[in-house]
Amino acid sequence: MRDWAIYRIPPGSRIDTPLCRLAEDVAALSRWRRYGLAFLLGVAAAATMPPLDLTPLLAVAFPGLLWLDDGSAGPGASFRLGWVFGFGFFLAGLYWIAAALFVDLDRFWWLVPFAAAGLPAGFAIYVGLALLGASLVARTLHLPPAARAFAFAVAWSAAEWVRGHAFTGLPWNLIGYAWSGGFPGAGAMLQSVALVGIYGLGFVTVLAVSLLALLGSPRHGPMPAVRRWAPAIAAGLLIVVPALGGAVRLAVTPTVLTGPRLRLVQPSIPQSLKWDPAAARDNFRRLLDLSATPARDRLSAILWPEAAIPFLLGRDEPARRAIAAVVPKGGFLITGALRANPSPAPVAEIWNSIEALDDRGEIVAHYDKAHLVPFGEYVPFRNLLPITKITAGTMDFSAGRGPQTIDLPGLPPFAPLVCYEAIFPGAVVDETDRPAWMLNVTNDAWYGRSSGPYQHFAIARTRAVEEGLPLVRVANNGISAVIDPLGRVLARTDLDAIGYVDTALPGPASPTPYARLGDWMLLGLLVLGVVPVALRLH
């Protein structure tokens, strides 16, 4: 079945343009050429994510996908087309997940194909369903091209939301993150997430670039230039207006550094040595030495990364005494650590936690990670699957109770987040006990010098803008940074760097609309997006 808009125009009355002819040529592709182009367009869409940040490629990838779908012969063809596009997108964007298996390749070599290709194949189903849903609505209702663009943006955004929540969720490389990197002006556009969240920014982005596909629709007779270029004008306004608003927000909102001073310690211990008993003493000493270096100004807290200590602090008094020696007087050392059920009972349960120690070496607060990584921290359906988790040890981690706020004397209250808990929009703070900042401890050493650490950092940074809260990110290896409530990076260490950063904590902003309403903002956008579909907007 070819584009309904093309075949409603009487023969001999169409006015073609180069873009019209290109759109028809793309729609006419078949077999391997059709699916090969869909795959390449998906790869192009992935290139808009960090660290490449080639955001303008969205204006190629999505119109190209819609033009290809003009040539779909039915629902099955639309689904296959969307799946191939999604496979290219996720294969190029998530290839680095397989790198985690290379840390212990002798044990997990057989999982590499599943991680490298199986996960992208599974996530591509969401894209296939989005294109299928939009195409079914468009063909059933005989929608004109403009309404079809809205239908596709609604379907894509709904599919992204489901991907972020179903089967524990993985909202990684949502299309809105094309604005989270270093492309000029991206920081201004990213301010939109304070209003509508990252899902809402994705809807606006997909709608804008999908409207560009209308430039390939043939015209019936001459028309005014404004009407001819209306899709491009509308697409431009959808990007320019929020970006201008974001630029004004950045210009009129200075960073306020009134908080206590913190030290972020990044030891960059290779993952191959992280849990090596022979290296445990040297790893611990590196953390202590970096922490003990004299500071120019008084520190209120020293921050260590995820699972910085490879033993149970609650059961290791000598380690706590060693830590107490480097804790600032009257301050704290806050670290990622493994936590077990209280001694002297045998270890029966274990958590991936954040623990705070005072200058006496006493553990005065803790947080247990609630959103665990499947197959990394626990094995789903363990009784049915004959495999072990890829992290050290055989015991599955237990899940904590969810977002909470830790309040320590001399520090503003903070929301603790362990590793990829920072990727979940609207699920990072306890809004009933709102904190003044967020602390994210992580370890990206698993992924080497790949796209993974850069994407992880950009995603975590977006949470600061959404919530209107500063984010302090401390990585074993990766990117450690202090980020203000508007997403401005005030201090950072780079991938593979060994060292520390001393910096003041930025103050929080007022709660954002997204912090107050969450994904109800997305629902409002989707309802608005359905209106042009119902009205069959031309």
Short mmCIF file of C-alpha atoms in Angstrom, two decimals, residues 110-459:
data_model
loop_
_atom_site.label_atom_id
_atom_site.label_comp_id
_atom_site.label_asym_id
_atom_site.label_seq_id
_atom_site.Cartn_x
_atom_site.Cartn_y
_atom_site.Cartn_z
CA TRP A 110 28.12 -17.47 25.57
CA LEU A 111 26.02 -14.48 26.73
CA VAL A 112 27.80 -12.00 24.44
CA PRO A 113 25.47 -12.58 21.43
CA PHE A 114 22.42 -12.17 23.67
CA ALA A 115 23.73 -8.90 25.11
CA ALA A 116 25.04 -7.50 21.81
CA ALA A 117 22.14 -8.48 19.54
CA GLY A 118 19.41 -10.08 21.66
CA LEU A 119 18.69 -7.02 23.77
CA PRO A 120 18.52 -4.69 20.73
CA ALA A 121 16.23 -7.19 19.02
CA GLY A 122 13.92 -7.21 22.03
CA PHE A 123 13.82 -3.45 22.48
CA ALA A 124 13.22 -3.01 18.75
CA ILE A 125 9.80 -4.57 19.25
CA TYR A 126 8.69 -1.33 20.90
CA VAL A 127 9.63 0.64 17.79
CA GLY A 128 7.90 -1.90 15.57
CA LEU A 129 4.73 -1.60 17.63
CA ALA A 130 4.89 2.20 17.55
CA LEU A 131 5.11 2.31 13.75
CA LEU A 132 2.48 -0.40 13.45
CA GLY A 133 0.07 1.49 15.71
CA ALA A 134 0.57 4.80 13.94
CA SER A 135 0.21 3.19 10.51
CA LEU A 136 -2.95 1.31 11.47
CA VAL A 137 -4.57 4.49 12.76
CA ALA A 138 -3.48 6.47 9.71
CA ARG A 139 -4.68 3.91 7.19
CA THR A 140 -7.91 3.06 9.01
CA LEU A 141 -8.93 6.70 9.40
CA HIS A 142 -7.40 7.76 6.05
CA LEU A 143 -5.45 10.46 7.83
CA PRO A 144 -3.84 13.29 5.92
CA PRO A 145 -0.05 13.59 6.33
CA ALA A 146 -0.08 16.19 9.15
CA ALA A 147 -2.42 14.13 11.31
CA ARG A 148 -0.32 11.07 10.57
CA ALA A 149 2.78 12.86 11.95
CA PHE A 150 0.91 13.52 15.19
CA ALA A 151 -0.25 9.91 15.38
CA PHE A 152 3.31 8.68 14.97
CA ALA A 153 4.67 11.05 17.66
CA VAL A 154 1.98 9.87 20.09
CA ALA A 155 2.68 6.19 19.33
CA TRP A 156 6.46 6.62 19.62
CA SER A 157 6.20 8.43 22.97
CA ALA A 158 3.75 5.90 24.36
CA ALA A 159 6.11 3.08 23.34
CA GLU A 160 9.05 4.84 25.01
CA TRP A 161 7.07 5.22 28.23
CA VAL A 162 6.17 1.54 28.22
CA ARG A 163 9.81 0.61 27.55
CA GLY A 164 10.79 2.68 30.56
CA HIS A 165 8.40 0.81 32.86
CA ALA A 166 7.68 -2.71 31.58
CA PHE A 167 9.71 -5.68 32.88
CA THR A 168 11.48 -3.41 35.43
CA GLY A 169 12.05 -0.85 32.64
CA LEU A 170 15.07 0.48 30.75
CA PRO A 171 14.49 4.13 29.79
CA TRP A 172 17.95 4.39 28.24
CA ASN A 173 18.55 6.47 25.09
CA LEU A 174 15.06 7.91 25.03
CA ILE A 175 14.94 10.13 21.97
CA GLY A 176 14.82 13.26 24.11
CA TYR A 177 18.37 12.52 25.22
CA ALA A 178 19.49 13.75 21.81
CA TRP A 179 19.44 17.13 23.63
CA SER A 180 21.49 15.97 26.63
CA GLY A 181 24.94 16.15 25.06
CA GLY A 182 27.23 18.72 23.55
CA PHE A 183 25.38 19.83 20.42
CA PRO A 184 25.19 23.67 20.34
CA GLY A 185 22.02 24.88 22.00
CA ALA A 186 21.18 21.46 23.43
CA GLY A 187 21.44 22.71 27.01
CA ALA A 188 18.77 25.31 26.32
CA MET A 189 16.42 22.75 24.77
CA LEU A 190 17.06 20.38 27.68
CA GLN A 191 15.44 22.89 30.03
CA SER A 192 12.10 21.68 28.66
CA VAL A 193 12.35 18.59 30.86
CA ALA A 194 11.74 20.81 33.89
CA LEU A 195 8.24 21.27 32.47
CA VAL A 196 7.35 18.05 30.64
CA GLY A 197 10.09 15.56 31.58
CA ILE A 198 12.33 13.61 29.23
CA TYR A 199 9.37 11.66 27.78
CA GLY A 200 7.61 14.92 26.97
CA LEU A 201 10.74 16.35 25.35
CA GLY A 202 10.89 13.19 23.25
CA PHE A 203 7.31 13.72 22.09
CA VAL A 204 8.04 17.31 21.01
CA THR A 205 11.22 16.22 19.24
CA VAL A 206 9.64 13.33 17.35
CA LEU A 207 6.67 15.48 16.36
CA ALA A 208 8.98 18.20 15.02
CA VAL A 209 11.11 15.92 12.87
CA SER A 210 8.09 13.86 11.73
CA LEU A 211 6.43 17.01 10.40
CA LEU A 212 9.44 17.42 8.12
CA ALA A 213 8.28 14.28 6.29
CA LEU A 214 5.39 16.38 4.94
CA LEU A 215 7.86 18.25 2.76
CA GLY A 216 7.94 15.09 0.66
CA SER A 217 4.18 15.03 0.12
CA PRO A 218 3.17 15.96 -3.46
CA ARG A 219 1.05 19.06 -3.97
CA HIS A 220 -2.08 19.62 -6.02
CA GLY A 221 -1.51 22.83 -7.94
CA PRO A 222 0.36 25.97 -6.92
CA MET A 223 0.19 27.11 -3.30
CA PRO A 224 1.51 30.08 -1.31
CA ALA A 225 5.07 29.76 -0.06
CA VAL A 226 3.94 29.95 3.58
CA ARG A 227 1.63 26.99 3.13
CA ARG A 228 4.24 25.08 1.16
CA TRP A 229 6.78 25.48 3.94
CA ALA A 230 4.28 25.23 6.81
CA PRO A 231 5.61 21.83 8.00
CA ALA A 232 9.15 23.18 8.23
CA ILE A 233 7.91 26.32 9.99
CA ALA A 234 5.92 24.28 12.50
CA ALA A 235 8.86 21.95 13.10
CA GLY A 236 11.15 24.91 13.62
CA LEU A 237 8.79 26.53 16.10
CA LEU A 238 8.53 23.31 18.09
CA ILE A 239 12.31 23.43 18.57
CA VAL A 240 13.08 27.16 18.59
CA VAL A 241 10.39 28.28 21.06
CA PRO A 242 11.36 25.82 23.85
CA ALA A 243 15.06 26.42 23.16
CA LEU A 244 14.60 30.20 23.47
CA GLY A 245 12.69 29.70 26.69
CA GLY A 246 15.47 27.46 27.96
CA ALA A 247 18.13 29.98 26.99
CA VAL A 248 16.30 32.70 28.92
CA ARG A 249 15.99 30.38 31.94
CA LEU A 250 19.73 29.71 31.86
CA ALA A 251 20.53 33.40 31.47
CA VAL A 252 18.40 34.65 34.35
CA THR A 253 19.13 31.83 36.81
CA PRO A 254 22.66 31.98 38.20
CA THR A 255 24.27 29.07 39.99
CA VAL A 256 24.15 29.55 43.76
CA LEU A 257 27.10 28.01 45.62
CA THR A 258 26.11 28.39 49.25
CA GLY A 259 26.26 24.78 50.33
CA PRO A 260 28.98 22.88 52.18
CA ARG A 261 32.17 21.76 50.50
CA LEU A 262 32.44 18.19 49.26
CA ARG A 263 35.26 16.00 48.00
CA LEU A 264 34.42 13.59 45.18
CA VAL A 265 36.91 10.72 45.04
CA GLN A 266 37.36 8.80 41.77
CA PRO A 267 39.85 5.91 42.16
CA SER A 268 39.35 4.45 38.64
CA ILE A 269 40.02 0.89 39.77
CA PRO A 270 39.81 -1.48 36.77
CA GLN A 271 36.85 -3.82 36.96
CA SER A 272 39.20 -6.80 36.62
CA LEU A 273 40.77 -5.80 39.97
CA LYS A 274 37.67 -4.48 41.69
CA TRP A 275 36.81 -7.73 43.45
CA ASP A 276 40.24 -9.38 43.34
CA PRO A 277 41.11 -10.32 46.96
CA ALA A 278 44.81 -9.82 46.20
CA ALA A 279 44.13 -6.21 45.13
CA ALA A 280 41.65 -5.31 47.90
CA ARG A 281 44.26 -3.79 50.21
CA ASP A 282 45.78 -1.58 47.50
CA ASN A 283 42.34 -0.50 46.27
CA PHE A 284 41.32 0.52 49.79
CA ARG A 285 44.60 2.36 50.30
CA ARG A 286 44.10 4.35 47.10
CA LEU A 287 40.73 5.57 48.36
CA LEU A 288 42.18 6.49 51.75
CA ASP A 289 45.17 8.32 50.23
CA LEU A 290 43.00 10.38 47.89
CA SER A 291 40.71 11.22 50.79
CA ALA A 292 43.53 12.18 53.17
CA THR A 293 45.09 14.79 50.84
CA PRO A 294 44.79 18.17 52.63
CA ALA A 295 41.99 20.42 51.37
CA ARG A 296 42.30 24.19 50.93
CA ASP A 297 38.93 24.76 52.62
CA ARG A 298 37.18 22.76 55.29
CA LEU A 299 35.28 19.77 53.92
CA SER A 300 31.91 18.69 55.23
CA ALA A 301 31.87 15.30 53.51
CA ILE A 302 34.03 12.98 51.44
CA LEU A 303 32.16 10.96 48.82
CA TRP A 304 33.24 7.56 47.51
CA PRO A 305 31.70 5.69 44.54
CA GLU A 306 29.45 2.65 44.27
CA ALA A 307 30.67 -0.45 46.13
CA ALA A 308 33.93 1.37 46.81
CA ILE A 309 34.83 -1.14 49.54
CA PRO A 310 34.81 -4.85 48.65
CA PHE A 311 33.96 -5.98 52.18
CA LEU A 312 31.12 -5.52 54.64
CA LEU A 313 31.77 -2.32 56.58
CA GLY A 314 29.20 -3.20 59.21
CA ARG A 315 31.23 -6.30 60.07
CA ASP A 316 34.73 -4.84 59.67
CA GLU A 317 35.76 -2.59 62.57
CA PRO A 318 39.40 -2.15 61.41
CA ALA A 319 38.18 -0.80 58.06
CA ARG A 320 35.84 1.62 59.82
CA ARG A 321 38.71 2.85 62.02
CA ALA A 322 40.86 3.43 58.93
CA ILE A 323 38.04 5.42 57.35
CA ALA A 324 37.51 7.44 60.53
CA ALA A 325 41.09 8.68 60.24
CA VAL A 326 40.30 10.52 56.98
CA VAL A 327 36.79 11.76 57.81
CA PRO A 328 36.71 15.56 58.30
CA LYS A 329 36.25 16.59 61.93
CA GLY A 330 32.53 16.82 62.51
CA GLY A 331 31.87 15.63 58.95
CA PHE A 332 31.10 12.43 57.13
CA LEU A 333 32.37 9.95 54.58
CA ILE A 334 29.55 8.71 52.39
CA THR A 335 30.32 5.64 50.31
CA GLY A 336 28.80 2.97 48.19
CA ALA A 337 29.15 -0.31 50.07
CA LEU A 338 27.80 -3.79 50.41
CA ARG A 339 25.54 -4.21 53.43
CA ALA A 340 24.38 -7.44 55.04
CA ASN A 341 21.92 -8.39 57.73
CA PRO A 342 23.22 -7.52 61.22
CA SER A 343 25.98 -9.62 62.75
CA PRO A 344 26.68 -11.94 64.44
CA ALA A 345 24.13 -13.90 62.41
CA PRO A 346 25.52 -15.48 59.21
CA VAL A 347 25.12 -13.45 56.02
CA ALA A 348 21.68 -14.34 54.72
CA GLU A 349 20.77 -11.17 52.85
CA ILE A 350 22.87 -8.54 51.10
CA TRP A 351 22.18 -5.09 49.67
CA ASN A 352 24.00 -2.74 47.29
CA SER A 353 23.94 0.29 49.55
CA ILE A 354 25.13 3.76 50.42
CA GLU A 355 26.47 4.15 53.97
CA ALA A 356 27.45 7.30 55.85
CA LEU A 357 30.21 7.15 58.47
CA ASP A 358 31.03 9.88 60.99
CA ASP A 359 34.47 10.86 62.28
CA ARG A 360 34.32 8.04 64.85
CA GLY A 361 33.86 5.43 62.13
CA GLU A 362 30.25 4.76 63.11
CA ILE A 363 27.68 4.02 60.38
CA VAL A 364 25.04 6.67 61.03
CA ALA A 365 22.81 6.25 57.97
CA HIS A 366 22.29 3.93 55.04
CA TYR A 367 20.24 3.50 51.89
CA ASP A 368 19.64 0.22 50.06
CA LYS A 369 19.37 0.22 46.29
CA ALA A 370 15.77 -0.44 45.28
CA HIS A 371 15.92 -0.72 41.48
CA LEU A 372 18.21 -3.67 40.83
CA VAL A 373 19.83 -4.61 37.52
CA PRO A 374 18.44 -7.91 36.14
CA PHE A 375 21.20 -10.50 35.69
CA GLY A 376 23.70 -8.05 37.18
CA GLU A 377 22.41 -7.92 40.75
CA TYR A 378 19.84 -10.69 40.67
CA VAL A 379 18.70 -13.42 38.31
CA PRO A 380 15.00 -13.27 37.37
CA PHE A 381 13.26 -16.64 37.52
CA ARG A 382 16.34 -18.09 39.21
CA ASN A 383 14.59 -21.41 39.71
CA LEU A 384 14.11 -21.75 35.95
CA LEU A 385 17.28 -20.19 34.51
CA PRO A 386 20.51 -22.15 35.02
CA ILE A 387 22.76 -19.05 35.12
CA THR A 388 24.43 -16.86 37.72
CA LYS A 389 24.54 -13.09 37.94
CA ILE A 390 27.52 -11.47 36.22
CA THR A 391 28.68 -9.51 39.27
CA ALA A 392 30.87 -11.01 42.00
CA GLY A 393 29.35 -13.55 44.36
CA THR A 394 26.56 -16.07 44.02
CA MET A 395 23.95 -14.48 46.31
CA ASP A 396 21.32 -12.23 44.73
CA PHE A 397 21.06 -8.71 46.09
CA SER A 398 17.89 -7.74 47.93
CA ALA A 399 15.94 -4.63 46.95
CA GLY A 400 15.51 -1.64 49.21
CA ARG A 401 12.24 0.17 49.83
CA GLY A 402 12.64 2.95 47.27
CA PRO A 403 13.44 6.67 47.18
CA GLN A 404 14.28 8.22 50.53
CA THR A 405 15.90 11.30 51.98
CA ILE A 406 18.94 11.15 54.28
CA ASP A 407 19.42 14.04 56.70
CA LEU A 408 22.84 14.36 58.34
CA PRO A 409 23.97 17.19 60.67
CA GLY A 410 25.81 19.92 58.77
CA LEU A 411 24.67 18.68 55.34
CA PRO A 412 21.51 19.57 53.42
CA PRO A 413 19.23 16.52 53.16
CA PHE A 414 19.93 14.42 50.07
CA ALA A 415 18.41 11.69 47.91
CA PRO A 416 20.77 8.71 47.52
CA LEU A 417 20.86 6.91 44.17
CA VAL A 418 22.96 3.87 43.31
CA CYS A 419 24.17 3.49 39.72
CA TYR A 420 21.39 3.22 37.18
CA GLU A 421 18.65 4.27 39.60
CA ALA A 422 19.37 7.74 38.19
CA ILE A 423 18.00 6.77 34.76
CA PHE A 424 14.37 6.50 35.92
CA PRO A 425 12.44 9.77 35.44
CA GLY A 426 10.13 10.71 38.27
CA ALA A 427 11.47 7.95 40.55
CA VAL A 428 14.63 9.47 42.02
CA VAL A 429 13.44 11.42 45.07
CA ASP A 430 10.86 11.11 47.81
CA GLU A 431 8.60 14.04 46.95
CA THR A 432 6.90 13.80 50.36
CA ASP A 433 10.27 14.55 51.99
CA ARG A 434 11.95 16.59 49.27
CA PRO A 435 15.74 16.70 49.51
CA ALA A 436 18.06 19.62 48.69
CA TRP A 437 20.34 17.60 46.41
CA MET A 438 20.86 14.15 44.88
CA LEU A 439 23.88 11.90 45.35
CA ASN A 440 24.48 9.30 42.65
CA VAL A 441 27.27 6.77 43.25
CA THR A 442 28.14 4.56 40.31
CA ASN A 443 30.74 2.37 38.63
CA ASP A 444 31.06 2.53 34.84
CA ALA A 445 34.37 0.64 34.77
CA TRP A 446 32.42 -2.32 33.39
CA TYR A 447 32.05 -0.61 30.01
CA GLY A 448 35.55 0.65 29.28
CA ARG A 449 36.02 3.46 26.77
CA SER A 450 32.66 3.05 25.07
CA SER A 451 29.55 5.17 24.64
CA GLY A 452 28.06 3.73 27.83
CA PRO A 453 29.71 5.99 30.45
CA TYR A 454 28.98 9.14 28.42
CA GLN A 455 25.33 8.18 27.94
CA HIS A 456 24.99 7.28 31.62
CA PHE A 457 26.37 10.67 32.67
CA ALA A 458 24.09 12.58 30.28
CA ILE A 459 21.03 10.68 31.50
#
